[in-house]
mmCIF file of C-alpha atoms in Angstrom:
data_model
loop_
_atom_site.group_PDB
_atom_site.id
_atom_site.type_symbol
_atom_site.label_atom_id
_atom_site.label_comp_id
_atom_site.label_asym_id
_atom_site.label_seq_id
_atom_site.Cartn_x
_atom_site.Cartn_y
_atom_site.Cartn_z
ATOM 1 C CA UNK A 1 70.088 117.925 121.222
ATOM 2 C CA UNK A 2 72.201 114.771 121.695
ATOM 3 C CA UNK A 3 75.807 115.926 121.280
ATOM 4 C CA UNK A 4 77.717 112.590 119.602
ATOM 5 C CA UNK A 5 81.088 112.047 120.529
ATOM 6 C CA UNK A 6 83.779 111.236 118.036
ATOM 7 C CA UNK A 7 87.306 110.237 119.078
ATOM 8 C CA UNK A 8 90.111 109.665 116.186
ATOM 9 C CA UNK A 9 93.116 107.329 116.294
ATOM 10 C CA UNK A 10 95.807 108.457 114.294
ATOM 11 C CA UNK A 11 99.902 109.737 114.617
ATOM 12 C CA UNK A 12 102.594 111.912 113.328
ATOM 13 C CA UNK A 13 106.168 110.880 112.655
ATOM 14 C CA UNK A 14 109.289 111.286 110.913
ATOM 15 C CA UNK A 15 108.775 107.842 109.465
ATOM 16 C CA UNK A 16 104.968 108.127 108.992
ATOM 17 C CA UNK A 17 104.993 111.459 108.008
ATOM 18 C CA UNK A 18 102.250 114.204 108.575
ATOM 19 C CA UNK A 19 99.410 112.962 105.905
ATOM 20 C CA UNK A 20 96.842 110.694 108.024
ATOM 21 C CA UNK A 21 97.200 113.318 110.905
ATOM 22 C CA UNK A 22 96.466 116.331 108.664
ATOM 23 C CA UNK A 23 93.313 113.965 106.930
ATOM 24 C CA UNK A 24 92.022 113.383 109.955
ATOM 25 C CA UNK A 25 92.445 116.948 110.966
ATOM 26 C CA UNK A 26 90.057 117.963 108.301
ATOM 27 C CA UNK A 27 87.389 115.178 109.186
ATOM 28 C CA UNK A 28 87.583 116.564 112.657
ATOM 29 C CA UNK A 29 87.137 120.261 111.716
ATOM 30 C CA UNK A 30 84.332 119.079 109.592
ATOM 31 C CA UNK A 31 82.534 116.700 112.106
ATOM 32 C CA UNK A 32 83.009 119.984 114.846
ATOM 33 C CA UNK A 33 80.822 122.099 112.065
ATOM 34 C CA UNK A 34 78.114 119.499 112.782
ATOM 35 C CA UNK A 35 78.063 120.133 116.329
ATOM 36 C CA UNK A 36 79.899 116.527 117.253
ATOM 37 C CA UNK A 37 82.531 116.799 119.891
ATOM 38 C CA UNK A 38 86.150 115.501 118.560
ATOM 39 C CA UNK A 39 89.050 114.412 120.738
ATOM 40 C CA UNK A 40 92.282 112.835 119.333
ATOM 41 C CA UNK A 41 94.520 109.727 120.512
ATOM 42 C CA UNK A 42 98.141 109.874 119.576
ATOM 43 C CA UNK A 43 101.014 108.145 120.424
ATOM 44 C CA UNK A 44 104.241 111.197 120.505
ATOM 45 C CA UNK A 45 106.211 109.353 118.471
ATOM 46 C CA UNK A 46 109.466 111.647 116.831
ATOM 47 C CA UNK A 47 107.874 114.427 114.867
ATOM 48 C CA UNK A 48 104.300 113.901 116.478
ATOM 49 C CA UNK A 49 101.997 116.854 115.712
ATOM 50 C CA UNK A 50 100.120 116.890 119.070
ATOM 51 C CA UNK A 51 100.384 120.461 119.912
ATOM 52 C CA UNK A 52 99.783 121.467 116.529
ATOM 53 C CA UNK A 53 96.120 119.492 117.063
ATOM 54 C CA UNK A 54 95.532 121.232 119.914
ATOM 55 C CA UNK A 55 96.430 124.490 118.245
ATOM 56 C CA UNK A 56 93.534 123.606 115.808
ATOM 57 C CA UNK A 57 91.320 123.448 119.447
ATOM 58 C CA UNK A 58 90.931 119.538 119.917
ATOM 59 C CA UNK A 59 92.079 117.685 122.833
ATOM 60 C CA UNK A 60 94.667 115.320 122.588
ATOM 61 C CA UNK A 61 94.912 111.869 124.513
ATOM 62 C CA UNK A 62 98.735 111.725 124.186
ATOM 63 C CA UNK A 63 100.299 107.574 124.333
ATOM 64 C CA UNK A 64 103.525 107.596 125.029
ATOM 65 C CA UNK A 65 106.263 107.462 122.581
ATOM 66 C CA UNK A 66 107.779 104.327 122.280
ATOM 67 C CA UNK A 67 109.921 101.616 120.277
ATOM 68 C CA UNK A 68 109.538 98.326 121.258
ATOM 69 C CA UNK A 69 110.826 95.528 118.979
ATOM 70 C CA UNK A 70 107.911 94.025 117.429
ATOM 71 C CA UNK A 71 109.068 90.306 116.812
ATOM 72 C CA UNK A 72 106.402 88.737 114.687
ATOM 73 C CA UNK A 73 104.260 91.991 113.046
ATOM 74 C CA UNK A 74 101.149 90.826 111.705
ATOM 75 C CA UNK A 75 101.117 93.451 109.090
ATOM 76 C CA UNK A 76 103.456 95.483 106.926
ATOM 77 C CA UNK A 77 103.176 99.048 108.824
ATOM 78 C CA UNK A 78 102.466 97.294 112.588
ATOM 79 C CA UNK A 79 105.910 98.599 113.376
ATOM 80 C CA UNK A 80 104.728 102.252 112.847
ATOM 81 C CA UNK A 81 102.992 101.839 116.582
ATOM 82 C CA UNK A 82 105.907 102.081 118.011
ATOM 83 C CA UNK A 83 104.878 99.137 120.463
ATOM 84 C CA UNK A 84 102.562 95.682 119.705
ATOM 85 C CA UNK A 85 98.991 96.006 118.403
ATOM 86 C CA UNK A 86 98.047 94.433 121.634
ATOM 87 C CA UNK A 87 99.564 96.876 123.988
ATOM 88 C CA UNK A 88 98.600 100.478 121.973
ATOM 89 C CA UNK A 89 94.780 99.030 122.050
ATOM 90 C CA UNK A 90 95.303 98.439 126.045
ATOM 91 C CA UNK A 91 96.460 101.980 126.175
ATOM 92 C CA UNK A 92 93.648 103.362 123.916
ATOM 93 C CA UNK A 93 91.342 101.337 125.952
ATOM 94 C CA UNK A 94 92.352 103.371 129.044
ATOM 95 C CA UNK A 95 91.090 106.570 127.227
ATOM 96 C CA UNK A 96 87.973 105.109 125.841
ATOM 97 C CA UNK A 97 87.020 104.039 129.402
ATOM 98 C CA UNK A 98 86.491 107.568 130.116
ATOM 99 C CA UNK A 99 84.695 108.724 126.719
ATOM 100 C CA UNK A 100 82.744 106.006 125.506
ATOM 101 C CA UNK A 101 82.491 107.540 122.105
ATOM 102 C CA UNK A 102 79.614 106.957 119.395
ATOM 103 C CA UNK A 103 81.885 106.390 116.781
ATOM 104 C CA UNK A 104 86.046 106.218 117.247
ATOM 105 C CA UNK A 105 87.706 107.035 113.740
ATOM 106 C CA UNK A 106 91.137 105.014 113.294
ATOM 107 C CA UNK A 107 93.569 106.207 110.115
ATOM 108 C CA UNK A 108 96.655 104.118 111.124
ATOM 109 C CA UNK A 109 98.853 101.382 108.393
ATOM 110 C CA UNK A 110 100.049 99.613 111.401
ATOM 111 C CA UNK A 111 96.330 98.522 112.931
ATOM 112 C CA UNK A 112 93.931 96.218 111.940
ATOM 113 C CA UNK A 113 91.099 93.733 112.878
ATOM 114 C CA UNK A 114 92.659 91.985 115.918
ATOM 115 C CA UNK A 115 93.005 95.678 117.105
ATOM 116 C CA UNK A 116 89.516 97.133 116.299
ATOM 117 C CA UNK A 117 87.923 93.288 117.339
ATOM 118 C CA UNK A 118 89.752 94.260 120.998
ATOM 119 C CA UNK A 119 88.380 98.069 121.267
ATOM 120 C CA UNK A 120 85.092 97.032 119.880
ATOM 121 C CA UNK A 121 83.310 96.866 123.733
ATOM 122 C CA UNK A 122 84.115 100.249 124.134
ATOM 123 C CA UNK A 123 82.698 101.789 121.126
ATOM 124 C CA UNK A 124 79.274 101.965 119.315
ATOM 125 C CA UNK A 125 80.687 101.820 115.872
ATOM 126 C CA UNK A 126 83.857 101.743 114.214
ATOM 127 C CA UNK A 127 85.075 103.883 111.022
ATOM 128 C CA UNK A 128 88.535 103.003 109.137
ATOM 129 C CA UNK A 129 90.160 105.324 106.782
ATOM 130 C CA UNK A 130 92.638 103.217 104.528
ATOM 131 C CA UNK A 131 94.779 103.371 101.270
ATOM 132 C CA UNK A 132 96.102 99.621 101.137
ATOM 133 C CA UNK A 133 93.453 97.720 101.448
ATOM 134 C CA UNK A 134 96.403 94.735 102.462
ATOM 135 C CA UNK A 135 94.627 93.545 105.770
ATOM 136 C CA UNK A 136 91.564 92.999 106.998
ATOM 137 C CA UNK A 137 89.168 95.199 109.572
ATOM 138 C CA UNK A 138 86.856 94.946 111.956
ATOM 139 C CA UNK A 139 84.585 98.400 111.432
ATOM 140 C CA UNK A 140 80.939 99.467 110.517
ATOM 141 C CA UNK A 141 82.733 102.153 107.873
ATOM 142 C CA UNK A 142 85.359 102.307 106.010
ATOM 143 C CA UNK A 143 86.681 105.378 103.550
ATOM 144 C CA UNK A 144 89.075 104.960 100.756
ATOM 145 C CA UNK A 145 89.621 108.199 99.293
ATOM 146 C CA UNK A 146 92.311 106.593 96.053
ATOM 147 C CA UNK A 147 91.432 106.064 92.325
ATOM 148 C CA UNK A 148 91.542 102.141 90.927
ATOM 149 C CA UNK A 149 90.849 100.685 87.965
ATOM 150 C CA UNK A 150 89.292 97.992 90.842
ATOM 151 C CA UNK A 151 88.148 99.861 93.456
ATOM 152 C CA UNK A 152 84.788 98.494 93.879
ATOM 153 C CA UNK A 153 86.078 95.464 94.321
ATOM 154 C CA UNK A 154 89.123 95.608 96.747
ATOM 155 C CA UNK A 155 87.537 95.274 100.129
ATOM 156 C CA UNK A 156 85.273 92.548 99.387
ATOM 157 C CA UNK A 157 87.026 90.186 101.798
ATOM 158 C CA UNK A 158 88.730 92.418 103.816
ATOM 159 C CA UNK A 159 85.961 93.913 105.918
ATOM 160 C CA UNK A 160 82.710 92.610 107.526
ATOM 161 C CA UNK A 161 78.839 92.003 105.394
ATOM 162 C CA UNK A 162 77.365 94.849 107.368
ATOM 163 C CA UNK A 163 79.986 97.682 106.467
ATOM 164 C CA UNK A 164 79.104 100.649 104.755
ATOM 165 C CA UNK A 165 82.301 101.742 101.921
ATOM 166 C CA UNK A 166 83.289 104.956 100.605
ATOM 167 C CA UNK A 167 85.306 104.565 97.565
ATOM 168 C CA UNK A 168 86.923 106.945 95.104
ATOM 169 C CA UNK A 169 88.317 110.429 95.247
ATOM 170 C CA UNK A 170 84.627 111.604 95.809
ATOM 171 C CA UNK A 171 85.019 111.250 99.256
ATOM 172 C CA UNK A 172 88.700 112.770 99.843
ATOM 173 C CA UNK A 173 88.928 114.677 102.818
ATOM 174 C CA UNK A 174 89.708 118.306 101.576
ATOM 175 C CA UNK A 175 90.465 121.638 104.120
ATOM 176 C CA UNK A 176 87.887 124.040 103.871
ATOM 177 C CA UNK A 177 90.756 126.143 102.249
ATOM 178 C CA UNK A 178 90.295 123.787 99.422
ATOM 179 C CA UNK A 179 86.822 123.379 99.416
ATOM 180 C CA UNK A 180 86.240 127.532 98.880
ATOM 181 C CA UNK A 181 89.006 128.250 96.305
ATOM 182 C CA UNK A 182 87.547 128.107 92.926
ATOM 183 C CA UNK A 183 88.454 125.266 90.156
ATOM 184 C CA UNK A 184 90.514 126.741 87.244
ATOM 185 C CA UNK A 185 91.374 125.247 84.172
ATOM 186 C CA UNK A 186 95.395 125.762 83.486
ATOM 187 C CA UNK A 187 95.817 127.069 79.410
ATOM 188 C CA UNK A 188 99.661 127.586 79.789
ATOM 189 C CA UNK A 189 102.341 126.526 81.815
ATOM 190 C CA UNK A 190 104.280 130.080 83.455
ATOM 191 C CA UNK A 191 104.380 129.061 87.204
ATOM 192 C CA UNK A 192 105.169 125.426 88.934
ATOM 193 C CA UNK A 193 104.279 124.367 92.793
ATOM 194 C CA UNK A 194 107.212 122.099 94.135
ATOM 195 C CA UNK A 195 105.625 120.240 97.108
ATOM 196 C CA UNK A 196 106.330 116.344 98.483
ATOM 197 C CA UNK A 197 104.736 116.363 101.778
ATOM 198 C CA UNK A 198 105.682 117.005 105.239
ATOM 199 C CA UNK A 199 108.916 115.038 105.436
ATOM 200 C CA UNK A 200 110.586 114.412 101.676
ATOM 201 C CA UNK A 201 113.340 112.303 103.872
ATOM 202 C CA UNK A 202 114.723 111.634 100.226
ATOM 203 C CA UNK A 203 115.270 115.060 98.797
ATOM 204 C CA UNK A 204 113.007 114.565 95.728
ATOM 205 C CA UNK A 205 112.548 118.624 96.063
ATOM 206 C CA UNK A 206 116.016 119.223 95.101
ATOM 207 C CA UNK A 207 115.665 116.721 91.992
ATOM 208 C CA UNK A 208 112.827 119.235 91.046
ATOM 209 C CA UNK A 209 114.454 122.460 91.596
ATOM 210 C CA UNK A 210 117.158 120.691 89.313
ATOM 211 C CA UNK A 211 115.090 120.472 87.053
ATOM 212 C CA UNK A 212 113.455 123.746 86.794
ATOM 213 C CA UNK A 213 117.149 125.307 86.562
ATOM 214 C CA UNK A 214 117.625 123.373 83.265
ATOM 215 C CA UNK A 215 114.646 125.297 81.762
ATOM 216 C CA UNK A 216 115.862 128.009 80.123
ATOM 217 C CA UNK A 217 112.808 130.280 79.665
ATOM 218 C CA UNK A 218 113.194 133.362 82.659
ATOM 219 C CA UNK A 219 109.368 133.136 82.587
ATOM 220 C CA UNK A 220 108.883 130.625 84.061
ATOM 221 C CA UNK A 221 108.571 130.913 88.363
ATOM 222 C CA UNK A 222 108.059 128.438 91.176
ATOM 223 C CA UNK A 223 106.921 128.507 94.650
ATOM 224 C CA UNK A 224 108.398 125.471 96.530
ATOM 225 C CA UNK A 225 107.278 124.462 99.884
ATOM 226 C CA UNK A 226 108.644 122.138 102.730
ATOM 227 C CA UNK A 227 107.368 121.116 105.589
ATOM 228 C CA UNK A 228 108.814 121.600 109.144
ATOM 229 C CA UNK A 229 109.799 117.919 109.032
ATOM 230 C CA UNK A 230 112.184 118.224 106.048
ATOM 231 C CA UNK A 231 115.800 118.092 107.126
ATOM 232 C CA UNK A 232 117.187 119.601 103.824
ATOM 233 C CA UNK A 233 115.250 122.680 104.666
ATOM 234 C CA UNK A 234 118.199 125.293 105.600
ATOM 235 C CA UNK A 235 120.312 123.492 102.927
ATOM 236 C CA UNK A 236 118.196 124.126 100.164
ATOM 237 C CA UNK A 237 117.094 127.727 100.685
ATOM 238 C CA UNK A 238 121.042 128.228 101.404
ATOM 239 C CA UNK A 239 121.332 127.093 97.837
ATOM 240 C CA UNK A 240 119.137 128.786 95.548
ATOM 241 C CA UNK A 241 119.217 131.363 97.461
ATOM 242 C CA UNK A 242 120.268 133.593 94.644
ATOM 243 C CA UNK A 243 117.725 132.666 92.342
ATOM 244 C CA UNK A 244 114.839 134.991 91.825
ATOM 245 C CA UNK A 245 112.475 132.611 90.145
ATOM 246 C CA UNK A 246 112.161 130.554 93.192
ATOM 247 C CA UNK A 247 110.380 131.074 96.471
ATOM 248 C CA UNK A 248 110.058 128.899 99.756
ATOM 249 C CA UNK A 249 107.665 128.221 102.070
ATOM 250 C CA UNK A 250 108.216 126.600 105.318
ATOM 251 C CA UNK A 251 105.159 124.502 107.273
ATOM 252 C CA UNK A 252 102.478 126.773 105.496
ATOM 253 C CA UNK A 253 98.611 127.280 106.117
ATOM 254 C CA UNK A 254 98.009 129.036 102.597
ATOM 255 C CA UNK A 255 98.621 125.503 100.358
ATOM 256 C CA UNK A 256 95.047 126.219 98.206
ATOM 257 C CA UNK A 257 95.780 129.527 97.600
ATOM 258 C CA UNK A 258 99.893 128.484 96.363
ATOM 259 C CA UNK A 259 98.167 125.153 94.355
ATOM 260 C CA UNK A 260 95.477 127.839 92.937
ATOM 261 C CA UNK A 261 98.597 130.240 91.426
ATOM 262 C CA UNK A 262 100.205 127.497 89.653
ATOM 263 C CA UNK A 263 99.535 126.198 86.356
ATOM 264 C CA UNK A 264 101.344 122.694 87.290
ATOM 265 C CA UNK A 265 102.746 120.830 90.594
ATOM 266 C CA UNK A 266 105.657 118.115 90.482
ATOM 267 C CA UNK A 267 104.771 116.243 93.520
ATOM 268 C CA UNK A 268 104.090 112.427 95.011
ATOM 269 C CA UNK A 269 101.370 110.410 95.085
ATOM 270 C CA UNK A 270 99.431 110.326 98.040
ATOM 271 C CA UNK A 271 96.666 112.658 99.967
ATOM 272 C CA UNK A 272 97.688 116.259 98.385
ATOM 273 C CA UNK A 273 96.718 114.315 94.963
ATOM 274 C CA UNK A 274 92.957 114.769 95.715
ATOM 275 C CA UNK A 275 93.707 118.660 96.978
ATOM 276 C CA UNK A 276 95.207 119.023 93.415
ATOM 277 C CA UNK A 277 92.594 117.395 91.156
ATOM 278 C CA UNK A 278 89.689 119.347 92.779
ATOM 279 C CA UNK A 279 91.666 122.630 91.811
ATOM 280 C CA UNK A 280 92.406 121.709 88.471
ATOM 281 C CA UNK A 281 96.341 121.688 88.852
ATOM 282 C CA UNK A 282 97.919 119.274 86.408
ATOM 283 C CA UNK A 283 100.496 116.839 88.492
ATOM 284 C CA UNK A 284 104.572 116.335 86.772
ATOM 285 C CA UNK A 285 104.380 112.921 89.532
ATOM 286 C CA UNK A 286 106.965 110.908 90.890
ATOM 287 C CA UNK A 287 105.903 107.821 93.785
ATOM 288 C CA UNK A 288 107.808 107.761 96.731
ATOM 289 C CA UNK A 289 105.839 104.624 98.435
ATOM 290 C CA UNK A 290 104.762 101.618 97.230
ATOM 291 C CA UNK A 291 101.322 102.766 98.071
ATOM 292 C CA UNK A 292 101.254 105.675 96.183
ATOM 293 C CA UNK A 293 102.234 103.334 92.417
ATOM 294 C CA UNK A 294 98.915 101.446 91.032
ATOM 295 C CA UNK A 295 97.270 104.312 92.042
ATOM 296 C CA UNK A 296 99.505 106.969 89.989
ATOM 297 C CA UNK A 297 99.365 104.330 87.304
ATOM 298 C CA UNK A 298 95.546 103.877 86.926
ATOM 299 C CA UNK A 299 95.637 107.869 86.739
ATOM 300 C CA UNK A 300 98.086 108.139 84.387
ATOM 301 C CA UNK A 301 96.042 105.741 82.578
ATOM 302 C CA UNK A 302 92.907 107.752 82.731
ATOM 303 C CA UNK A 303 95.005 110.136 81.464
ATOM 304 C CA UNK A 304 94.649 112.509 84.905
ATOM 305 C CA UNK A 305 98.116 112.892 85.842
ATOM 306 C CA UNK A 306 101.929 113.191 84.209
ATOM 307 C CA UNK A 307 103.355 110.592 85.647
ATOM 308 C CA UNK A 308 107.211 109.871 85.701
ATOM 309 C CA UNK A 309 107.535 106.713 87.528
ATOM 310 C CA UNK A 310 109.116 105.535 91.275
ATOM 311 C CA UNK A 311 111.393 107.936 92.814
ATOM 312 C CA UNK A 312 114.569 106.010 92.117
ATOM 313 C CA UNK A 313 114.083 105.987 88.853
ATOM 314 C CA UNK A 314 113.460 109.472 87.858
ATOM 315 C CA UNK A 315 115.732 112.065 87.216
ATOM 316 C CA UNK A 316 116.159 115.775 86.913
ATOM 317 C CA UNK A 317 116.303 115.472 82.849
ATOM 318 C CA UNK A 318 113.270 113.689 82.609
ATOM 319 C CA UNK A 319 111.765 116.335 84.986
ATOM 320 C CA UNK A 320 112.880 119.055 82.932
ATOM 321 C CA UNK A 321 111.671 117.064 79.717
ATOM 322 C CA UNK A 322 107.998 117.301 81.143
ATOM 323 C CA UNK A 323 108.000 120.692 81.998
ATOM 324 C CA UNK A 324 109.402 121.956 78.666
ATOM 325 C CA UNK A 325 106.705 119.583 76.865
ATOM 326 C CA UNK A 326 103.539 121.376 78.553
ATOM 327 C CA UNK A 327 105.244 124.477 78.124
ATOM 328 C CA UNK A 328 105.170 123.990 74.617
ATOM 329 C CA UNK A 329 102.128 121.793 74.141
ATOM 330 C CA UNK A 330 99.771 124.064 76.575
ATOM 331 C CA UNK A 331 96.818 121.389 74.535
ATOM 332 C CA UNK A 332 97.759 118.682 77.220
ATOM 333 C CA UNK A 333 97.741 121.082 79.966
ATOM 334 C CA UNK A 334 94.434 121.816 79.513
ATOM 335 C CA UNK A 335 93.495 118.080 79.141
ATOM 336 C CA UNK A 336 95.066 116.872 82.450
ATOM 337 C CA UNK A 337 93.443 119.971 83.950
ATOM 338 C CA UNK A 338 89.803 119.216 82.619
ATOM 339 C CA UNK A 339 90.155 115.649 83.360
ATOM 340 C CA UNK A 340 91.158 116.270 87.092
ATOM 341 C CA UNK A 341 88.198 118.422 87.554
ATOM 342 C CA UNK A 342 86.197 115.751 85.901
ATOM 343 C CA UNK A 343 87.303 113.043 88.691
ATOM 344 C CA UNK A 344 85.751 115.278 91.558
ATOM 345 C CA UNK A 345 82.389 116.352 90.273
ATOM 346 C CA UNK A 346 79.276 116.274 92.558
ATOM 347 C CA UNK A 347 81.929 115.942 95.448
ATOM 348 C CA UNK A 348 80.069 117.768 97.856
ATOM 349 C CA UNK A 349 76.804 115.449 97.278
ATOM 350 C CA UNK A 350 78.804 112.247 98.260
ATOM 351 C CA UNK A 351 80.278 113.689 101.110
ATOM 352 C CA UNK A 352 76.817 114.661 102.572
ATOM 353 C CA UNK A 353 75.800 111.438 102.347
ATOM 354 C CA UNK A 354 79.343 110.338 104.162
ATOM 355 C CA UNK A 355 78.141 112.571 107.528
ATOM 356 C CA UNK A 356 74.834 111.366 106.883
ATOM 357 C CA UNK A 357 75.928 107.909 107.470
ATOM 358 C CA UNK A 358 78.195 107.842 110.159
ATOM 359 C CA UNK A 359 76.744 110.786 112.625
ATOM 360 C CA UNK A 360 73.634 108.310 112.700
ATOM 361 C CA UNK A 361 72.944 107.425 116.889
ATOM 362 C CA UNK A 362 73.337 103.262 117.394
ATOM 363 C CA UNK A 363 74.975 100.518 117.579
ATOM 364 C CA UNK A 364 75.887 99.199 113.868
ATOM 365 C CA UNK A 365 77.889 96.444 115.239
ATOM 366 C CA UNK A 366 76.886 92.484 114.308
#
């Protein structure tokens, strides 16, 4: 049997956060089930996850961590290299050499076409997993796993005739923690999951736990978590400390099992949203990137998620306000729980038909 050989370009940072690395993480772990050898490029920028990766067993092709000025960026996130388009796809280049793989994966804000066009010789075929859909690519694939009103229609220009798209929270790369805990619909609001991501450099975890002090009911219990990135870590144990109704958890491998136990999560947008919906757990959300808005929007719309608005505009009243109305309206509860299942139906189908696609031997290139 022809063993195909995947490599992935993706990083870690304080200022990226840990969400494309963990994404890709599950892609890999999914792509190893198939029997297709996975390797990892990444650049050990400040809070890079490398040795976690190779923890999970995958090797890692580490780049070294820079920060070069970049004087003209071509794109909104090409900063988040660390160092020029031009010189991280020499460097990548210098690893490829050696591999040649079938199909190199890249999840990464700060590259685009110029970038893929460049590593193109040393590849067979060329997957992109993106959110912004604000530049355009070079690549035979290319997953979106975000809800829009528009989705159908936001690559049209942005990537070549020939590429294959996966749209829609269909194809959202769950763990396989996720994908074997079983859907519940929520009836009544008793326990809340505080979680916003790996870094939360703004705190929005201590608006939250705010908030849940101003409810009065002693019923009501929450399991926080915070990711080894967070800097307010020690602080805000230190502080509620004393209270009984709240429990934290520090970097944790359990998260389906902590999202499955709670009857609501006040969180961000971004990839965790997907982990939620196919669980069933109603969202109290708050955006904390740009990225993360028309998306929250559109599923507010749709009537999927609670949503509160951007960071800097919410507050630990309005927080509060949202819990107490589900607690006493347990009727919309239930309907942002059936809806969210809704969104994810027939997931495993489309995601079949994802590894179908892109383990396929050849050259898709034109």
């Amino acid at each position: 049997m022809i063993v195909m050989n995947v490599v992935i370009r993706a990083d870690a940072s304080v200022q990226i956060g840990t969400g494309h690395v963990m994404r890709c993480l599950t892609l890999a772990e999914q792509l190893k089930e198939r029997g297709t050898d996975v390797a990892f490029i990444c650049r050990e920028h400040e809070g890079h996850l490398c040795e976690f990766i190779r923890d999970k067993g995958f090797h890692v092709f580490a780049l070294p961590g820079k920060d070069v000025k970049i004087n003209e960026p071509r794109n909104t996130h090409e900063k988040w290299l660390g160092v020029p388009q031009e010189r991280d796809a020499a460097e990548t280049i210098e690893v490829l050499k050696t591999i040649r793989p079938d199909l190199l994966i890249v999840d990464h804000y700060g590259i685009d076409h110029i970038w893929e066009q460049t590593i193109r010789p040393y590849v067979h075929n060329i997957m992109v997993i993106d959110d912004l859909a604000d530049r355009p690519h070079q690549c035979d694939y290319l997953l979106d796993q975000n809800f829009y009103e528009q989705m159908n229609r936001r690559y049209d220009a942005l990537v070549p005739r020939h590429c294959s798209l996966f749209l829609g929270p269909k194809y959202a790369l769950l763990r396989k923690e996720f994908r074997q805990t079983d859907t519940r619909v929520r009836n009544q609001l008793n326990h809340v999951l505080v979680f916003f991501g790996g870094s939360d450099l703004s705190n929005e975890t201590a608006r939250a736990l705010q908030a849940i002090q101003h409810i009065k009911s002693r019923t009501l219990t929450a399991d926080v978590v915070l990711g080894k990135n967070n800097p307010y870590k020690d602080e805000l144990k230190a502080r509620y400390a004393e209270d009984e109704r709240i429990h934290f958890h520090i970097h944790v491998d359990y998260m389906a099992r902590l999202m499955n136990r709670a009857d609501v999560c006040i969180g961000a947008g971004g990839s965790t949203t997907w982990e939620r919906c196919y669980l069933g757990l109603p969202t109290i959300m708050m955006t904390v990137a740009k990225n993360q808005e028309e998306i929250a929007r559109d599923l507010s719309e749709n009537g999927i998620v609670h949503y509160l608005g951007k960071k800097e505009d919410v507050t630990p009243e309005m927080i509060a306000q949202s819990l107490e109305q589900l607690i006493q309206h347990p009727d919309q509860l239930r309907q942002y729980s059936q809806k969210s299942v809704k969104l994810m139906e027939k997931k495993e189908m489309h995601m079949e038909n994802l590894f179908q696609t892109i383990l396929q031997k050849g050259d898709h290139s034109h």
